[in-house]
Structures are given as C-alpha cells and as structure tokens.
C-alpha cells in the first residue's frame, strides 16, 4: 500500500521563515548568515574564474574580495529583468571587470620593462556563459557550485523526500520504480523532486537555472 504523507514534503522545520525566502532576498536584507552562505557558495567559482584568467593564488584571492565588495554595493539594485538574466551571469560580469582592472594595473607596471603578459590575458578572458564555451573546468566548477548548494539544503528535508529527489534527479531512476521502492505514489515522488528543486533554486538566488 502506498502512502502520501504530506508532511514528508515540507522542510524539517516548517515554522522557520528563513527557508521561505530566497538567498538573494536575505542578502538584500543584510542577513549576515546569508552573506556568509553567498560567499561559501560562489566564492570558489569566482576564485576559479580569476585563476583561469592567469592570476596567481594571492592575486586571485584579492580579486575575489574586490568582487564581493562590489556585490555588496550593488546587490540592492540587482533585478532579473530578462529571462536570460541570472545572478551567476551578473557575478561573472563583475568578476570580468575586476580582472580587467587588475590586468590594466599590472600592464602599466610591466610597460616599464616591456612586458605584455597582463595585456594578453586581458584580451583572452573568455565568457563562460557564451554558447561557444566548451571549457570542461568551467562545467566542473559549476557542478561543484550545485553540490555545495545541495549540501546546504539537504538537512531541511526528511529522508524519504530526499531519497525520492536524489534517485529520480541525480541517479536518473524511473519515477514508477522509485515510488514502489519507497512505498509512495508516483505523484508523491514528483512532488518531492519539485520541492527540493524549488528550494535549490531559492538557495542559488532564485536566478540560476539548474543543470
């Protein structure tokens, strides 16, 4: 006999207002915990972009700090105005500008000795969101981003909800098979997947498409 206990498809602490808000909304409200979460989620991705642009570790770390300083100053005005707008894309634009600023500064220093490395890096900075991007490292880093987000929201769901989501979405199992294995209806499996994905999008600022 299958069962559809509705409480299985709610966060483990349904009384908490935090889980009902997107991370972006909490960041805009100057929630310190949300700011830390944003940094934990996206900091490694920004660092990857900086390293890929040719910076050494110390310089890349400095640019990451500059990027998040700009995010803090501009987040209140950020809005999704077009379907193509994503937080991740906006973050890339800020990062690219900061990388270019740093490259220009280094180019000015290198001109005294005839160096052009920074200028060449500036000209070659690719856009990871362009249709022509095939960089495996970029795809891997975005995958790590989603893994971090999944880790953050995992504890908000009961075991059966998470199992239904994981088996159908990550493992690619058939909905009907998962329903039988978990002793719930196929509709309940689909609801579980929907609830977790909705929460994941909220954690990713509600402005990023899942892979």
XYZ file of N, CA and C in Angstrom:
633
model
N 0.848 -1.201 0.000
C 0.000 0.000 0.000
C 0.881 1.248 0.000
N 0.614 2.174 -0.901
C 1.413 3.394 -0.962
C 0.807 4.439 -0.054
N 1.631 5.375 0.354
C 1.161 6.447 1.235
C 1.703 7.768 0.743
N 0.968 8.830 1.000
C 1.380 10.174 0.601
C 1.321 11.112 1.796
N 2.126 10.861 2.834
C 2.104 11.738 4.000
C 2.621 13.116 3.627
N 1.768 14.101 3.625
C 2.159 15.432 3.142
C 3.296 16.035 3.938
N 3.415 15.664 5.192
C 4.483 16.241 5.998
C 5.863 15.819 5.518
N 5.902 14.724 4.720
C 7.188 14.297 4.192
C 7.737 15.299 3.198
N 6.896 16.150 2.664
C 7.308 17.037 1.596
C 7.323 18.483 2.044
N 7.723 18.675 3.279
C 7.942 20.006 3.818
C 9.327 20.033 4.431
N 9.941 21.216 4.535
C 11.224 21.298 5.218
C 11.089 20.748 6.627
N 12.187 20.244 7.199
C 12.144 19.636 8.518
C 11.732 20.629 9.590
N 11.896 21.922 9.315
C 11.469 22.947 10.273
C 10.522 23.896 9.558
N 9.276 23.477 9.300
C 8.358 24.303 8.510
C 8.012 25.622 9.167
N 8.281 25.755 10.470
C 7.976 27.012 11.153
C 9.025 28.076 10.871
N 10.145 27.653 10.275
C 11.231 28.592 10.024
C 10.919 29.455 8.818
N 10.987 30.774 9.000
C 10.720 31.698 7.893
C 11.919 31.802 6.965
N 13.103 31.371 7.458
C 14.316 31.508 6.669
C 14.207 30.730 5.371
N 13.691 29.490 5.431
C 13.656 28.653 4.248
C 12.623 29.118 3.236
N 11.757 30.052 3.620
C 10.737 30.534 2.698
C 11.234 31.704 1.866
N 12.413 32.207 2.174
C 12.980 33.330 1.447
C 14.135 32.855 0.572
N 14.284 33.468 -0.593
C 15.438 33.143 -1.404
C 16.689 33.707 -0.742
N 17.816 33.105 -1.084
C 19.076 33.601 -0.550
C 19.281 35.055 -0.953
N 18.897 35.390 -2.180
C 19.050 36.759 -2.653
C 18.270 37.738 -1.792
N 17.026 37.376 -1.436
C 16.211 38.261 -0.611
C 16.838 38.460 0.758
N 17.396 37.405 1.300
C 18.031 37.507 2.614
C 19.298 38.341 2.559
N 20.051 38.195 1.456
C 21.257 39.008 1.286
C 20.891 40.475 1.178
N 19.842 40.768 0.392
C 19.405 42.158 0.246
C 18.940 42.752 1.570
N 18.478 41.889 2.486
C 18.030 42.343 3.799
C 19.183 42.429 4.792
N 20.424 42.283 4.278
C 21.633 42.373 5.118
C 21.678 41.302 6.196
N 21.202 40.111 5.869
C 21.289 38.968 6.761
C 22.732 38.456 6.739
N 23.424 38.531 7.889
C 24.837 38.154 7.943
C 25.047 36.692 7.572
N 24.153 35.825 8.007
C 24.277 34.411 7.688
C 24.115 34.178 6.187
N 23.210 34.923 5.575
C 23.006 34.797 4.133
C 24.233 35.276 3.368
N 24.854 36.339 3.833
C 26.066 36.827 3.176
C 27.166 35.776 3.235
N 27.295 35.111 4.381
C 28.290 34.061 4.515
C 27.973 32.903 3.576
N 26.682 32.558 3.482
C 26.267 31.478 2.599
C 26.569 31.825 1.138
N 26.317 33.072 0.763
C 26.598 33.516 -0.599
C 28.084 33.374 -0.917
N 28.911 33.778 0.036
C 30.353 33.677 -0.145
C 30.795 32.222 -0.237
N 30.222 31.376 0.614
C 30.586 29.959 0.598
C 30.164 29.289 -0.713
N 29.011 29.702 -1.228
C 28.509 29.122 -2.464
C 29.309 29.568 -3.684
N 29.480 30.879 -3.819
C 30.011 31.439 -5.054
C 31.486 31.824 -4.998
N 32.058 31.934 -3.801
C 33.460 32.307 -3.687
C 34.398 31.390 -4.467
N 34.252 30.069 -4.327
C 35.146 29.171 -5.088
C 35.000 29.318 -6.594
N 33.797 29.616 -7.065
C 33.591 29.800 -8.502
C 34.295 31.068 -8.986
N 34.174 32.155 -8.232
C 34.847 33.402 -8.592
C 36.372 33.202 -8.572
N 36.839 32.473 -7.574
C 38.276 32.187 -7.481
C 38.741 31.402 -8.707
N 37.947 30.436 -9.139
C 38.274 29.663 -10.335
C 38.384 30.570 -11.553
N 37.428 31.484 -11.707
C 37.478 32.406 -12.841
C 38.754 33.222 -12.828
N 39.131 33.686 -11.634
C 40.332 34.520 -11.507
C 41.595 33.724 -11.828
N 41.663 32.511 -11.349
C 42.835 31.677 -11.622
C 42.916 31.330 -13.104
N 41.766 31.081 -13.719
C 41.728 30.756 -15.132
C 42.194 31.938 -15.973
N 42.034 33.154 -15.435
C 42.469 34.357 -16.148
C 43.971 34.571 -16.051
N 44.648 33.713 -15.295
C 46.099 33.767 -15.240
C 46.691 34.307 -13.957
N 45.868 34.640 -12.968
C 46.386 35.188 -11.724
C 46.961 34.111 -10.820
N 47.982 34.486 -10.087
C 48.493 33.618 -9.038
C 47.505 33.602 -7.875
N 47.694 32.657 -6.973
C 46.723 32.447 -5.897
C 46.460 33.711 -5.088
N 47.499 34.421 -4.719
C 47.333 35.609 -3.874
C 46.542 36.694 -4.603
N 46.884 36.925 -5.876
C 46.164 37.942 -6.649
C 44.708 37.529 -6.860
N 44.486 36.242 -7.117
C 43.123 35.754 -7.317
C 42.290 35.964 -6.057
N 42.882 35.687 -4.912
C 42.168 35.870 -3.641
C 41.817 37.342 -3.432
N 42.720 38.230 -3.816
C 42.452 39.665 -3.689
C 41.286 40.083 -4.579
N 41.257 39.560 -5.813
C 40.180 39.916 -6.729
C 38.846 39.383 -6.217
N 38.847 38.199 -5.628
C 37.610 37.656 -5.048
C 37.045 38.622 -4.014
N 37.915 39.163 -3.178
C 37.467 40.127 -2.175
C 36.880 41.372 -2.833
N 37.527 41.839 -3.883
C 37.034 43.020 -4.596
C 35.673 42.749 -5.242
N 35.512 41.544 -5.773
C 34.247 41.179 -6.406
C 33.115 41.212 -5.392
N 33.322 40.608 -4.239
C 32.235 40.560 -3.264
C 31.974 41.911 -2.614
N 32.991 42.762 -2.612
C 32.767 44.132 -2.154
C 31.822 44.839 -3.128
N 32.028 44.626 -4.421
C 31.151 45.217 -5.431
C 29.752 44.617 -5.363
N 29.675 43.315 -5.107
C 28.372 42.671 -4.943
C 27.609 43.306 -3.785
N 28.305 43.537 -2.689
C 27.665 44.146 -1.517
C 27.122 45.529 -1.846
N 27.859 46.269 -2.656
C 27.431 47.623 -3.006
C 26.297 47.640 -4.032
N 26.215 46.608 -4.860
C 25.246 46.633 -5.945
C 24.075 45.693 -5.823
N 24.075 44.814 -4.821
C 23.058 43.772 -4.745
C 21.645 44.330 -4.581
N 21.515 45.470 -3.923
C 20.184 46.034 -3.689
C 19.501 46.426 -4.997
N 20.282 46.748 -6.001
C 19.718 47.191 -7.272
C 19.619 46.071 -8.307
N 20.132 44.901 -7.958
C 20.116 43.811 -8.929
C 18.720 43.228 -9.075
N 18.260 43.091 -10.314
C 16.944 42.525 -10.595
C 17.016 41.644 -11.836
N 16.119 40.689 -11.896
C 16.015 39.838 -13.091
C 15.032 40.507 -14.045
N 15.556 41.225 -15.021
C 14.711 41.985 -15.941
C 14.382 41.203 -17.204
N 15.242 40.248 -17.576
C 15.018 39.433 -18.770
C 15.161 37.965 -18.409
N 14.533 37.072 -19.175
C 14.650 35.635 -18.886
C 16.098 35.150 -18.849
N 16.962 35.811 -19.611
C 18.362 35.398 -19.674
C 19.189 35.895 -18.498
N 18.651 36.791 -17.688
C 19.392 37.340 -16.557
C 19.530 36.298 -15.456
N 20.743 36.094 -14.978
C 20.981 35.194 -13.846
C 21.942 35.867 -12.881
N 21.860 35.485 -11.631
C 22.807 36.004 -10.653
C 24.223 35.596 -11.028
N 24.361 34.373 -11.477
C 25.667 33.861 -11.845
C 26.267 34.678 -12.986
N 25.446 35.029 -13.967
C 25.932 35.851 -15.068
C 26.334 37.241 -14.608
N 25.529 37.801 -13.703
C 25.841 39.115 -13.145
C 27.154 39.065 -12.382
N 27.358 37.984 -11.628
C 28.592 37.816 -10.868
C 29.790 37.694 -11.800
N 29.601 36.990 -12.919
C 30.682 36.878 -13.902
C 31.051 38.234 -14.459
N 30.066 39.080 -14.756
C 30.337 40.400 -15.305
C 31.176 41.221 -14.336
N 30.811 41.175 -13.061
C 31.589 41.900 -12.051
C 33.013 41.350 -11.985
N 33.133 40.032 -11.987
C 34.452 39.405 -11.915
C 35.310 39.794 -13.103
N 34.719 39.735 -14.297
C 35.465 40.091 -15.508
C 35.972 41.523 -15.434
N 35.129 42.437 -14.948
C 35.545 43.831 -14.836
C 36.681 43.995 -13.835
N 36.602 43.283 -12.718
C 37.661 43.366 -11.716
C 38.958 42.751 -12.229
N 38.840 41.660 -12.961
C 40.021 41.051 -13.565
C 40.668 42.022 -14.551
N 39.846 42.676 -15.351
C 40.377 43.644 -16.326
C 41.048 44.813 -15.626
N 40.452 45.295 -14.546
C 41.065 46.392 -13.792
C 42.436 45.973 -13.276
N 42.501 44.753 -12.727
C 43.778 44.278 -12.193
C 44.799 44.082 -13.316
N 44.353 43.583 -14.459
C 45.264 43.380 -15.591
C 45.813 44.707 -16.112
N 44.908 45.715 -16.171
C 45.368 47.031 -16.634
C 46.425 47.595 -15.692
N 46.201 47.405 -14.393
C 47.174 47.878 -13.419
C 48.504 47.171 -13.577
N 48.459 45.850 -13.791
C 49.695 45.106 -13.973
C 50.372 45.467 -15.295
N 49.555 45.715 -16.317
C 50.121 46.095 -17.613
C 50.881 47.403 -17.494
N 50.345 48.342 -16.711
C 51.018 49.620 -16.524
C 52.357 49.448 -15.846
N 52.416 48.501 -14.881
C 53.680 48.245 -14.188
C 54.677 47.560 -15.117
N 54.176 46.662 -15.984
C 55.073 45.885 -16.834
C 55.613 46.686 -18.013
N 54.914 47.757 -18.388
C 55.370 48.561 -19.518
C 56.766 49.111 -19.290
N 57.119 49.321 -18.027
C 58.437 49.871 -17.721
C 59.550 48.922 -18.149
N 59.217 47.595 -18.185
C 60.232 46.626 -18.591
C 59.831 45.935 -19.892
N 58.835 46.477 -20.576
C 58.432 45.959 -21.868
C 57.553 44.734 -21.827
N 56.980 44.379 -20.663
C 56.162 43.183 -20.549
C 54.760 43.396 -21.088
N 54.157 42.325 -21.607
C 52.799 42.428 -22.149
C 51.900 41.292 -21.668
N 52.345 40.506 -20.711
C 51.567 39.338 -20.259
C 50.175 39.736 -19.795
N 50.085 40.782 -18.994
C 48.775 41.190 -18.463
C 47.859 41.654 -19.583
N 48.440 42.356 -20.571
C 47.621 42.825 -21.688
C 47.089 41.645 -22.506
N 47.899 40.635 -22.684
C 47.458 39.450 -23.418
C 46.361 38.721 -22.648
N 46.509 38.607 -21.344
C 45.479 37.953 -20.527
C 44.171 38.717 -20.630
N 44.275 40.026 -20.623
C 43.082 40.861 -20.707
C 42.318 40.595 -21.999
N 43.035 40.424 -23.089
C 42.396 40.216 -24.380
C 41.806 38.817 -24.515
N 42.289 37.867 -23.708
C 41.888 36.478 -23.869
C 40.882 35.991 -22.837
N 40.416 36.867 -21.961
C 39.461 36.434 -20.945
C 38.169 35.983 -21.612
N 37.802 34.718 -21.502
C 36.592 34.218 -22.169
C 35.355 34.420 -21.316
N 34.219 34.356 -21.958
C 32.940 34.430 -21.256
C 32.445 33.002 -21.030
N 32.370 32.519 -19.776
C 31.980 31.132 -19.531
C 30.531 30.853 -19.865
N 29.718 31.890 -20.143
C 28.306 31.662 -20.427
C 27.977 31.802 -21.910
N 29.005 32.035 -22.744
C 28.733 32.133 -24.175
C 28.424 30.748 -24.737
N 27.688 30.719 -25.839
C 27.292 29.449 -26.443
C 28.497 28.644 -26.917
N 29.607 29.325 -27.175
C 30.781 28.632 -27.697
C 31.662 28.041 -26.594
N 31.325 28.274 -25.338
C 32.153 27.795 -24.240
C 32.107 26.277 -24.150
N 33.285 25.651 -24.186
C 33.378 24.199 -24.040
C 34.355 23.829 -22.933
N 34.696 24.785 -22.101
C 35.704 24.570 -21.071
C 35.198 23.566 -20.039
N 35.868 22.414 -19.945
C 35.453 21.366 -19.013
C 35.615 21.818 -17.570
N 36.651 22.627 -17.307
C 36.861 23.110 -15.944
C 35.719 24.010 -15.493
N 35.204 24.841 -16.422
C 34.063 25.693 -16.081
C 32.860 24.843 -15.707
N 32.584 23.850 -16.519
C 31.439 22.978 -16.242
C 31.620 22.247 -14.915
N 32.842 21.833 -14.646
C 33.116 21.142 -13.389
C 32.904 22.070 -12.203
N 33.359 23.311 -12.308
C 33.202 24.256 -11.202
C 31.740 24.578 -10.948
N 30.948 24.698 -12.012
C 29.514 24.938 -11.839
C 28.873 23.722 -11.171
N 29.344 22.532 -11.524
C 28.855 21.336 -10.850
C 29.167 21.357 -9.370
N 30.359 21.823 -9.019
C 30.720 21.947 -7.604
C 29.806 22.945 -6.894
N 29.447 24.017 -7.607
C 28.537 25.013 -7.037
C 27.211 24.364 -6.650
N 26.645 23.574 -7.544
C 25.372 22.928 -7.255
C 25.510 21.891 -6.145
N 26.654 21.218 -6.089
C 26.884 20.265 -4.999
C 26.918 20.978 -3.651
N 27.552 22.156 -3.624
C 27.574 22.915 -2.373
C 26.166 23.330 -1.968
N 25.372 23.772 -2.943
C 24.002 24.173 -2.644
C 23.180 22.987 -2.151
N 23.360 21.831 -2.775
C 22.652 20.633 -2.333
C 23.020 20.286 -0.895
N 24.299 20.424 -0.569
C 24.734 20.140 0.797
C 24.087 21.069 1.808
N 23.888 22.322 1.437
C 23.280 23.279 2.352
C 21.805 22.982 2.608
N 21.066 22.540 1.571
C 19.624 22.344 1.742
C 19.272 20.926 2.183
N 20.235 20.014 2.142
C 19.957 18.609 2.451
C 19.244 18.417 3.778
N 19.693 19.097 4.820
C 19.150 18.874 6.165
C 17.736 19.430 6.351
N 17.237 20.157 5.378
C 15.909 20.753 5.506
C 14.787 19.784 5.119
N 15.158 18.625 4.579
C 14.149 17.693 4.092
C 14.246 16.344 4.795
N 13.105 15.715 4.956
C 13.060 14.399 5.540
C 13.668 13.379 4.582
N 14.084 12.248 5.137
C 14.852 11.275 4.383
C 14.130 10.780 3.131
N 12.844 10.471 3.247
C 12.124 9.922 2.112
C 11.982 10.951 0.984
N 11.791 12.209 1.346
C 11.728 13.268 0.337
C 13.037 13.355 -0.421
N 14.132 13.349 0.334
C 15.443 13.470 -0.296
C 15.751 12.255 -1.170
N 15.387 11.086 -0.692
C 15.624 9.871 -1.468
C 14.878 9.920 -2.793
N 13.618 10.358 -2.766
C 12.825 10.440 -3.989
C 13.450 11.422 -4.971
N 13.882 12.569 -4.457
C 14.542 13.564 -5.304
C 15.846 13.008 -5.879
N 16.689 12.466 -5.011
C 18.020 12.039 -5.422
C 17.958 10.913 -6.455
N 17.101 9.958 -6.200
C 17.047 8.804 -7.102
C 16.527 9.181 -8.484
N 15.549 10.076 -8.546
C 14.990 10.442 -9.847
C 15.838 11.491 -10.564
N 16.381 12.455 -9.826
C 17.095 13.580 -10.439
C 18.578 13.305 -10.642
N 19.226 12.756 -9.647
C 20.671 12.531 -9.702
C 21.004 11.159 -10.281
N 20.318 10.126 -9.785
C 20.592 8.771 -10.257
C 19.860 8.431 -11.550
N 18.847 9.246 -11.895
C 18.129 9.026 -13.145
C 17.210 7.821 -13.143
N 16.742 7.392 -11.974
C 15.850 6.241 -11.893
C 14.439 6.617 -12.331
N 13.707 5.621 -12.769
C 12.341 5.830 -13.212
C 11.433 6.169 -12.031
N 10.520 7.124 -12.251
C 9.622 7.564 -11.182
C 8.811 6.404 -10.610
N 8.308 5.553 -11.473
C 7.486 4.429 -11.014
C 8.288 3.476 -10.135
N 9.537 3.204 -10.526
C 10.378 2.300 -9.732
C 10.674 2.889 -8.361
N 10.966 4.186 -8.322
C 11.263 4.843 -7.050
C 10.033 4.837 -6.148
N 8.875 5.049 -6.730
C 7.635 5.047 -5.952
C 7.425 3.699 -5.279
N 7.657 2.622 -6.008
C 7.487 1.285 -5.442
C 8.496 1.039 -4.322
N 9.745 1.405 -4.568
C 10.802 1.174 -3.587
C 10.576 1.950 -2.296
N 10.040 3.165 -2.414
C 9.830 3.998 -1.222
C 8.447 3.838 -0.621
N 7.565 3.118 -1.296
C 6.216 2.902 -0.764
C 5.344 4.133 -0.806
N 5.493 4.939 -1.858
C 4.677 6.141 -2.024
C 4.155 6.174 -3.457
N 3.286 7.110 -3.772
C 2.742 7.195 -5.118
C 3.718 7.895 -6.055
N 3.521 7.719 -7.353
C 4.353 8.398 -8.334
C 4.201 9.913 -8.226
N 2.997 10.358 -7.941
C 2.776 11.795 -7.778
C 3.568 12.341 -6.603
N 3.649 11.542 -5.534
C 4.420 11.972 -4.368
C 5.902 12.078 -4.706
N 6.392 11.175 -5.539
C 7.785 11.237 -5.973
C 8.021 12.522 -6.759
N 7.113 12.836 -7.673
C 7.255 14.063 -8.462
C 7.189 15.301 -7.579
N 6.325 15.263 -6.560
C 6.228 16.398 -5.634
C 7.529 16.567 -4.861
N 8.101 15.458 -4.434
C 9.362 15.523 -3.690
C 10.450 16.171 -4.535
N 10.556 15.731 -5.785
C 11.543 16.310 -6.698
C 11.307 17.797 -6.882
N 10.049 18.178 -7.070
C 9.709 19.580 -7.284
C 10.059 20.435 -6.079
N 9.761 19.944 -4.872
C 10.031 20.713 -3.657
C 11.526 20.951 -3.469
N 12.320 19.915 -3.683
C 13.764 20.069 -3.482
C 14.358 20.999 -4.538
N 13.939 20.842 -5.794
C 14.466 21.710 -6.850
C 14.083 23.169 -6.624
N 12.853 23.387 -6.148
C 12.421 24.755 -5.862
C 13.288 25.367 -4.766
N 13.575 24.567 -3.747
C 14.414 25.049 -2.643
C 15.839 25.302 -3.122
N 16.314 24.432 -4.010
C 17.660 24.601 -4.543
C 17.773 25.894 -5.327
N 16.780 26.189 -6.133
C 16.805 27.438 -6.910
C 16.774 28.657 -5.987
N 16.021 28.543 -4.903
C 15.980 29.647 -3.942
C 17.346 29.843 -3.298
N 18.029 28.740 -3.019
C 19.354 28.831 -2.402
C 20.364 29.406 -3.368
N 20.138 29.170 -4.658
C 21.028 29.708 -5.681
C 20.528 31.056 -6.181
N 19.934 31.813 -5.274
C 19.465 33.172 -5.518
C 18.232 33.237 -6.414
N 17.624 32.080 -6.687
C 16.384 32.033 -7.453
C 16.548 32.608 -8.852
N 17.801 32.751 -9.272
C 18.055 33.383 -10.563
C 19.030 32.574 -11.395
N 19.193 31.310 -11.032
C 20.110 30.463 -11.748
C 19.405 29.189 -12.155
N 19.560 28.808 -13.404
C 18.931 27.574 -13.862
C 19.738 26.379 -13.359
N 19.052 25.301 -13.010
C 19.737 24.089 -12.625
C 20.267 23.398 -13.865
N 21.307 22.572 -13.721
C 21.925 21.955 -14.913
C 20.962 21.042 -15.635
